Short mmCIF file of C-alpha atoms in Angstrom, two decimals:
data_model
loop_
_atom_site.label_atom_id
_atom_site.label_comp_id
_atom_site.label_asym_id
_atom_site.label_seq_id
_atom_site.Cartn_x
_atom_site.Cartn_y
_atom_site.Cartn_z
CA UNK M 1 118.25 79.95 101.39
CA UNK M 2 115.81 82.44 99.89
CA UNK M 3 112.14 82.13 100.73
CA UNK M 4 108.90 83.40 99.27
CA UNK M 5 107.92 86.73 100.86
CA UNK M 6 104.91 86.07 103.11
CA UNK M 7 103.52 89.57 103.69
CA UNK M 8 104.43 92.04 106.42
CA UNK M 9 102.51 90.38 109.27
CA UNK M 10 104.18 87.01 108.90
CA UNK M 11 107.60 88.54 108.18
CA UNK M 12 107.46 90.84 111.22
CA UNK M 13 105.04 88.95 113.48
CA UNK M 14 107.31 89.40 116.50
CA UNK M 15 106.96 93.18 116.16
CA UNK M 16 103.23 93.37 115.46
CA UNK M 17 100.15 92.87 117.69
CA UNK M 18 99.32 89.34 116.47
CA UNK M 19 99.57 85.83 117.89
CA UNK M 20 100.07 82.37 116.42
CA UNK M 21 96.30 81.98 116.38
CA UNK M 22 95.61 85.20 114.45
CA UNK M 23 93.92 84.71 111.11
CA UNK M 24 96.17 86.81 108.88
CA UNK M 25 94.57 88.57 105.90
CA UNK M 26 97.32 89.16 103.35
CA UNK M 27 97.91 89.66 99.64
CA UNK M 28 101.69 89.39 100.01
CA UNK M 29 102.24 93.10 100.65
CA UNK M 30 105.58 94.61 101.60
CA UNK M 31 109.02 93.47 100.53
CA UNK M 32 109.05 96.39 98.08
CA UNK M 33 112.26 97.43 96.30
CA UNK M 34 114.66 100.01 97.70
CA UNK M 35 115.96 101.37 94.40
CA UNK M 36 119.20 103.35 94.11
CA UNK M 37 118.50 106.68 92.37
CA UNK M 38 121.65 107.56 90.38
CA UNK M 39 120.44 110.88 88.94
CA UNK M 40 119.24 112.23 92.30
CA UNK M 41 122.42 110.96 93.95
CA UNK M 42 124.63 112.73 91.40
CA UNK M 43 122.64 115.96 91.54
CA UNK M 44 122.61 116.24 95.33
CA UNK M 45 125.97 114.66 96.19
CA UNK M 46 124.31 112.03 98.34
CA UNK M 47 123.45 108.33 98.24
CA UNK M 48 119.72 108.45 97.46
CA UNK M 49 117.32 105.51 97.44
CA UNK M 50 113.64 105.26 96.53
CA UNK M 51 111.34 102.99 98.56
CA UNK M 52 109.02 102.03 95.70
CA UNK M 53 105.69 101.34 97.39
CA UNK M 54 103.81 101.20 94.10
CA UNK M 55 104.99 97.57 93.95
CA UNK M 56 102.49 96.58 96.65
CA UNK M 57 99.52 94.40 95.55
CA UNK M 58 97.06 97.25 94.97
CA UNK M 59 99.77 99.67 93.88
CA UNK M 60 100.35 101.80 97.00
CA UNK M 61 101.79 101.83 100.51
CA UNK M 62 98.27 101.57 101.94
CA UNK M 63 98.45 97.77 101.71
CA UNK M 64 100.96 97.66 104.58
CA UNK M 65 98.46 99.14 107.00
CA UNK M 66 95.42 97.48 105.45
CA UNK M 67 96.67 93.94 106.03
CA UNK M 68 96.79 94.78 109.76
CA UNK M 69 93.50 96.72 109.79
CA UNK M 70 91.49 93.99 108.04
CA UNK M 71 93.19 91.31 110.16
CA UNK M 72 92.10 93.29 113.24
CA UNK M 73 88.57 93.65 111.83
CA UNK M 74 88.28 89.88 111.39
CA UNK M 75 89.66 89.29 114.88
CA UNK M 76 87.04 91.68 116.25
CA UNK M 77 84.29 89.74 114.51
CA UNK M 78 83.39 92.52 112.08
CA UNK M 79 81.19 91.75 109.08
CA UNK M 80 81.75 95.07 107.29
CA UNK M 81 84.42 97.78 107.08
CA UNK M 82 84.26 101.44 106.11
CA UNK M 83 86.83 104.00 105.04
CA UNK M 84 87.06 107.55 103.75
CA UNK M 85 89.46 107.86 100.85
CA UNK M 86 90.98 110.05 98.17
CA UNK M 87 91.64 106.83 96.26
CA UNK M 88 94.43 104.53 97.40
CA UNK M 89 92.83 103.59 100.73
CA UNK M 90 89.61 102.68 98.92
CA UNK M 91 91.44 100.35 96.52
CA UNK M 92 93.34 98.69 99.34
CA UNK M 93 90.39 98.37 101.72
CA UNK M 94 88.21 96.86 99.00
CA UNK M 95 90.84 94.27 98.00
CA UNK M 96 91.66 93.16 101.54
CA UNK M 97 88.00 93.11 102.59
CA UNK M 98 87.29 90.83 99.62
CA UNK M 99 90.14 88.55 100.69
CA UNK M 100 88.59 88.38 104.17
CA UNK M 101 85.02 87.93 102.98
CA UNK M 102 83.86 91.25 104.45
CA UNK M 103 81.54 93.88 103.02
CA UNK M 104 83.35 97.17 102.27
CA UNK M 105 81.92 100.67 102.10
CA UNK M 106 84.04 103.49 100.67
CA UNK M 107 83.28 107.19 101.10
CA UNK M 108 84.99 109.40 98.51
CA UNK M 109 84.85 113.16 97.86
CA UNK M 110 82.78 113.86 94.76
CA UNK M 111 84.80 114.46 91.62
CA UNK M 112 88.15 114.32 93.43
CA UNK M 113 89.36 110.77 92.95
CA UNK M 114 91.28 109.38 90.00
CA UNK M 115 89.51 106.81 87.86
CA UNK M 116 92.48 104.46 88.19
CA UNK M 117 91.83 104.20 91.92
CA UNK M 118 88.04 104.25 91.69
CA UNK M 119 88.12 101.37 89.22
CA UNK M 120 90.04 99.21 91.68
CA UNK M 121 87.52 99.71 94.47
CA UNK M 122 84.66 98.98 92.08
CA UNK M 123 86.40 95.88 90.70
CA UNK M 124 86.77 94.46 94.20
CA UNK M 125 83.06 94.94 94.89
CA UNK M 126 83.07 97.85 97.31
CA UNK M 127 79.99 100.01 97.82
CA UNK M 128 81.12 103.47 96.65
CA UNK M 129 79.40 106.50 98.19
CA UNK M 130 80.41 109.92 96.85
CA UNK M 131 80.05 112.65 99.47
CA UNK M 132 79.35 116.21 98.40
CA UNK M 133 82.41 117.55 100.23
CA UNK M 134 86.14 116.96 100.71
CA UNK M 135 88.13 114.11 102.27
CA UNK M 136 87.82 115.52 105.77
CA UNK M 137 84.02 115.50 105.44
CA UNK M 138 84.19 111.88 104.30
CA UNK M 139 86.33 110.89 107.28
CA UNK M 140 83.93 112.60 109.68
CA UNK M 141 81.03 110.57 108.28
CA UNK M 142 83.08 107.35 108.32
CA UNK M 143 83.96 107.88 111.99
CA UNK M 144 80.33 108.47 112.92
CA UNK M 145 79.23 105.37 111.00
CA UNK M 146 81.72 103.22 112.91
CA UNK M 147 80.59 104.73 116.22
CA UNK M 148 76.88 104.18 115.60
CA UNK M 149 76.60 101.20 113.26
CA UNK M 150 78.19 97.71 113.09
CA UNK M 151 81.04 98.64 110.77
CA UNK M 152 84.81 98.66 111.44
CA UNK M 153 86.76 101.83 110.54
CA UNK M 154 89.97 101.10 108.61
CA UNK M 155 91.36 104.61 108.07
CA UNK M 156 94.75 105.45 109.56
CA UNK M 157 93.06 106.74 112.73
CA UNK M 158 92.87 103.02 113.44
CA UNK M 159 96.15 102.19 115.25
CA UNK M 160 96.36 98.85 113.43
CA UNK M 161 97.05 100.77 110.22
CA UNK M 162 100.07 102.50 111.76
CA UNK M 163 101.37 99.17 113.06
CA UNK M 164 101.35 97.73 109.55
CA UNK M 165 102.84 100.80 107.91
CA UNK M 166 105.78 100.96 110.34
CA UNK M 167 107.18 97.84 108.62
CA UNK M 168 108.40 100.07 105.80
CA UNK M 169 111.04 101.40 108.18
CA UNK M 170 112.02 97.86 109.17
CA UNK M 171 112.57 96.93 105.52
CA UNK M 172 114.74 100.00 104.89
CA UNK M 173 117.02 99.15 107.82
CA UNK M 174 117.12 95.45 106.93
CA UNK M 175 118.22 96.35 103.38
CA UNK M 176 120.75 99.07 104.22
CA UNK M 177 122.09 97.46 107.40
CA UNK M 178 121.22 100.57 109.42
CA UNK M 179 118.86 103.53 109.33
CA UNK M 180 119.54 106.20 106.68
CA UNK M 181 120.59 109.72 107.66
CA UNK M 182 117.40 111.24 106.23
CA UNK M 183 114.00 109.85 105.31
CA UNK M 184 111.71 111.93 103.07
CA UNK M 185 108.08 111.28 102.18
CA UNK M 186 104.80 112.94 101.18
CA UNK M 187 102.39 114.03 103.92
CA UNK M 188 98.63 113.89 103.43
CA UNK M 189 96.68 112.41 106.32
CA UNK M 190 100.12 112.05 108.00
CA UNK M 191 99.80 108.38 108.93
CA UNK M 192 102.88 107.36 106.94
CA UNK M 193 105.38 109.77 108.51
CA UNK M 194 103.93 108.75 111.89
CA UNK M 195 104.35 105.06 111.10
CA UNK M 196 107.88 105.29 109.67
CA UNK M 197 109.06 107.23 112.70
CA UNK M 198 107.51 104.62 115.01
CA UNK M 199 109.23 101.84 113.09
CA UNK M 200 112.61 103.52 113.16
CA UNK M 201 112.33 104.19 116.89
CA UNK M 202 111.42 100.58 117.62
CA UNK M 203 114.27 99.23 115.50
CA UNK M 204 116.80 101.53 117.20
CA UNK M 205 116.13 100.37 120.77
CA UNK M 206 115.47 97.23 122.76
CA UNK M 207 111.81 96.44 122.28
CA UNK M 208 109.40 94.28 124.26
CA UNK M 209 106.76 92.77 122.01
CA UNK M 210 103.14 91.98 122.82
CA UNK M 211 104.13 88.47 123.92
CA UNK M 212 106.52 89.96 126.50
CA UNK M 213 109.65 88.95 124.57
CA UNK M 214 112.46 91.53 124.53
CA UNK M 215 113.97 92.10 121.10
CA UNK M 216 117.40 93.62 120.60
CA UNK M 217 117.99 96.89 118.74
CA UNK M 218 118.59 96.42 115.02
CA UNK M 219 119.56 99.99 114.01
CA UNK M 220 122.22 102.17 115.64
CA UNK M 221 120.33 105.43 115.00
CA UNK M 222 117.13 107.00 113.71
CA UNK M 223 116.92 109.24 110.64
CA UNK M 224 115.96 112.89 110.34
CA UNK M 225 112.40 112.94 108.98
CA UNK M 226 111.43 115.40 106.24
CA UNK M 227 107.76 115.47 105.19
CA UNK M 228 106.24 117.44 102.32
CA UNK M 229 102.68 118.60 101.79
CA UNK M 230 101.25 120.10 98.61
CA UNK M 231 101.16 123.88 98.93
CA UNK M 232 97.38 124.00 98.36
CA UNK M 233 96.83 121.37 101.05
CA UNK M 234 99.43 122.21 103.68
CA UNK M 235 97.66 122.63 107.03
CA UNK M 236 100.64 121.49 109.11
CA UNK M 237 102.88 124.04 107.40
CA UNK M 238 100.28 126.80 107.76
CA UNK M 239 99.45 125.84 111.34
CA UNK M 240 95.69 125.59 110.79
CA UNK M 241 93.22 123.39 108.87
CA UNK M 242 92.64 124.17 105.20
CA UNK M 243 88.90 124.09 104.55
CA UNK M 244 89.18 123.79 100.76
CA UNK M 245 92.41 121.91 99.98
CA UNK M 246 93.41 122.22 96.33
CA UNK M 247 96.20 120.35 94.55
CA UNK M 248 96.66 118.10 91.54
CA UNK M 249 98.21 115.58 93.97
CA UNK M 250 94.89 113.97 94.90
CA UNK M 251 96.38 111.43 97.32
CA UNK M 252 97.52 114.24 99.67
CA UNK M 253 94.63 116.64 99.09
CA UNK M 254 93.74 116.70 102.79
CA UNK M 255 93.05 119.82 104.84
CA UNK M 256 92.94 118.44 108.38
CA UNK M 257 95.23 115.39 108.81
CA UNK M 258 94.07 112.73 111.25
CA UNK M 259 97.66 112.15 112.44
CA UNK M 260 98.59 115.85 112.65
CA UNK M 261 100.04 115.78 116.17
CA UNK M 262 101.92 112.53 115.57
CA UNK M 263 103.46 113.98 112.40
CA UNK M 264 104.65 117.03 114.30
CA UNK M 265 106.12 114.72 116.94
CA UNK M 266 108.00 112.78 114.25
CA UNK M 267 109.32 116.06 112.85
CA UNK M 268 110.34 117.48 116.21
CA UNK M 269 111.75 114.32 117.79
CA UNK M 270 113.86 113.57 114.71
CA UNK M 271 115.07 117.15 114.27
CA UNK M 272 113.41 117.26 110.87
CA UNK M 273 110.91 119.45 109.03
CA UNK M 274 107.52 119.48 107.33
CA UNK M 275 107.40 121.84 104.37
CA UNK M 276 105.25 122.40 101.29
CA UNK M 277 105.94 122.06 97.57
CA UNK M 278 103.95 123.58 94.71
CA UNK M 279 102.03 121.60 92.12
CA UNK M 280 104.60 122.73 89.55
CA UNK M 281 107.43 121.33 91.71
CA UNK M 282 105.49 118.09 92.22
CA UNK M 283 104.92 117.61 88.49
CA UNK M 284 108.56 118.39 87.72
CA UNK M 285 109.65 115.75 90.26
CA UNK M 286 107.05 113.33 88.86
CA UNK M 287 108.68 113.70 85.42
CA UNK M 288 112.19 113.52 86.88
CA UNK M 289 111.43 110.14 88.45
CA UNK M 290 110.02 108.59 85.30
CA UNK M 291 112.49 110.11 82.82
CA UNK M 292 115.68 110.07 84.92
CA UNK M 293 115.26 107.23 87.43
CA UNK M 294 112.93 104.85 85.57
CA UNK M 295 110.38 104.93 88.40
CA UNK M 296 106.77 105.77 87.47
CA UNK M 297 104.70 107.20 90.34
CA UNK M 298 101.44 109.07 90.78
CA UNK M 299 101.94 112.84 91.29
CA UNK M 300 101.46 112.88 95.09
CA UNK M 301 104.18 110.25 95.44
CA UNK M 302 106.71 112.68 93.99
CA UNK M 303 106.27 115.22 96.80
CA UNK M 304 109.28 113.92 98.73
CA UNK M 305 111.50 114.13 95.65
CA UNK M 306 110.14 117.62 94.95
CA UNK M 307 111.09 118.57 98.49
CA UNK M 308 114.62 117.22 98.10
CA UNK M 309 115.13 119.13 94.84
CA UNK M 310 113.66 122.32 96.34
CA UNK M 311 115.87 122.21 99.42
CA UNK M 312 118.94 121.23 97.41
CA UNK M 313 118.42 124.28 95.18
CA UNK M 314 118.17 126.42 98.33
CA UNK M 315 121.43 124.99 99.70
CA UNK M 316 119.74 123.22 102.61
CA UNK M 317 120.73 119.64 101.76
CA UNK M 318 124.06 118.36 103.14
CA UNK M 319 126.27 116.09 101.03
CA UNK M 320 127.66 112.63 101.67
CA UNK M 321 124.50 111.42 103.40
CA UNK M 322 122.33 108.36 102.90
CA UNK M 323 118.81 109.49 101.98
CA UNK M 324 115.70 107.35 101.51
CA UNK M 325 112.56 108.75 99.87
CA UNK M 326 109.27 106.86 100.00
CA UNK M 327 107.37 107.08 96.72
CA UNK M 328 103.94 105.98 97.78
CA UNK M 329 101.86 104.93 94.75
CA UNK M 330 102.27 103.60 91.21
CA UNK M 331 101.98 105.93 88.23
CA UNK M 332 99.13 103.90 86.74
CA UNK M 333 96.98 105.09 89.66
CA UNK M 334 96.70 108.48 87.96
CA UNK M 335 98.27 108.16 84.48
CA UNK M 336 96.76 111.22 82.82
CA UNK M 337 99.56 113.49 84.06
CA UNK M 338 102.14 111.46 82.14
CA UNK M 339 100.25 112.24 78.94
CA UNK M 340 100.61 116.00 79.37
CA UNK M 341 103.60 118.25 78.81
CA UNK M 342 104.55 120.79 81.46
CA UNK M 343 102.71 123.47 79.46
CA UNK M 344 99.52 121.39 79.64
CA UNK M 345 99.50 120.31 76.00
CA UNK M 346 99.02 116.65 75.11
CA UNK M 347 101.89 114.29 74.41
CA UNK M 348 101.38 112.74 70.98
CA UNK M 349 103.38 110.08 69.10
CA UNK M 350 105.41 110.98 66.04
CA UNK M 351 103.71 109.66 62.90
CA UNK M 352 105.73 108.44 59.90
CA UNK M 353 105.16 106.37 56.76
CA UNK M 354 105.49 102.59 56.65
CA UNK M 355 109.20 102.76 55.86
CA UNK M 356 112.28 101.81 57.88
CA UNK M 357 114.24 104.87 56.68
CA UNK M 358 111.45 107.19 57.82
CA UNK M 359 111.51 105.56 61.25
CA UNK M 360 115.31 105.80 61.42
CA UNK M 361 115.15 109.51 60.53
CA UNK M 362 112.47 110.13 63.18
CA UNK M 363 114.81 108.51 65.72
CA UNK M 364 117.81 110.58 64.50
CA UNK M 365 119.53 107.38 63.40
CA UNK M 366 119.89 108.41 59.75
#
């Protein structure tokens, strides 16, 4: 018998650091669709699925980790939380802090956050502080605040965030019946590729949980992990921090990822890669998803699809494989890009007279 989805902590409590007495802070996150992508499948000769994380309560994958982070904050007796954010983390932290009755402070880089995301954090009552600098500067200040003042840091440097985000891998396996051959996703602060790899590893081997109970393996294998950074914010690809990251994909505009080493471990241990894609490739993939697959994402979320298309064009993608791509945030997070053509001009509606024949002609029906 079907049941109402209860959020990732309650659904996967035996694989998360919680007990029966834990006060769970949840908005019903997780349980997001794994959508078959017919156009990508046909183009690449593979079976391609999209893990649509924009269906989470605040519109991005961040909710998976935030339910765990805010639950941990409450368990630790915190009265306030802080995060650095390019947008999605701020929206998620503010919503979950409100649910928990905690004060939330958000540090954002000045002028480099979409209004769709900023509005969410403001709506949920967060204190927004714009730092004259980039995301990495914001994270440095957030860390120092948590070390010297009574606030709880909820960025992905907090291991609770990774614990929550690993449930995305569990859901993929539970849906498909086994791990895919490849898993692709955007890389910004690199917490997500770290978390998915952790989840896949745990599901593919016997696992002893925090209560000392041994759980059997669920998957027979782990996937090859492919991560994609924006070319103007690709420190892992370049091999050194980028002091002034620059990309239209604001959610991955990060020059010194907090989970850098863990992302490289996921790449190396899975036999995968971390590569970069240009803003042009990201926007083309962004349009592909909305116009060909019916899935509307923010630009950064399309980086994994851009990477698949890039490597397919280069002849690097095998055929006959099962491929999952995480698309991380909803298109309404940053909708302005959908209102522009590839040449930068505005998309405008066709105007006709109040006449059915005129409308039919405009639609090439007459």
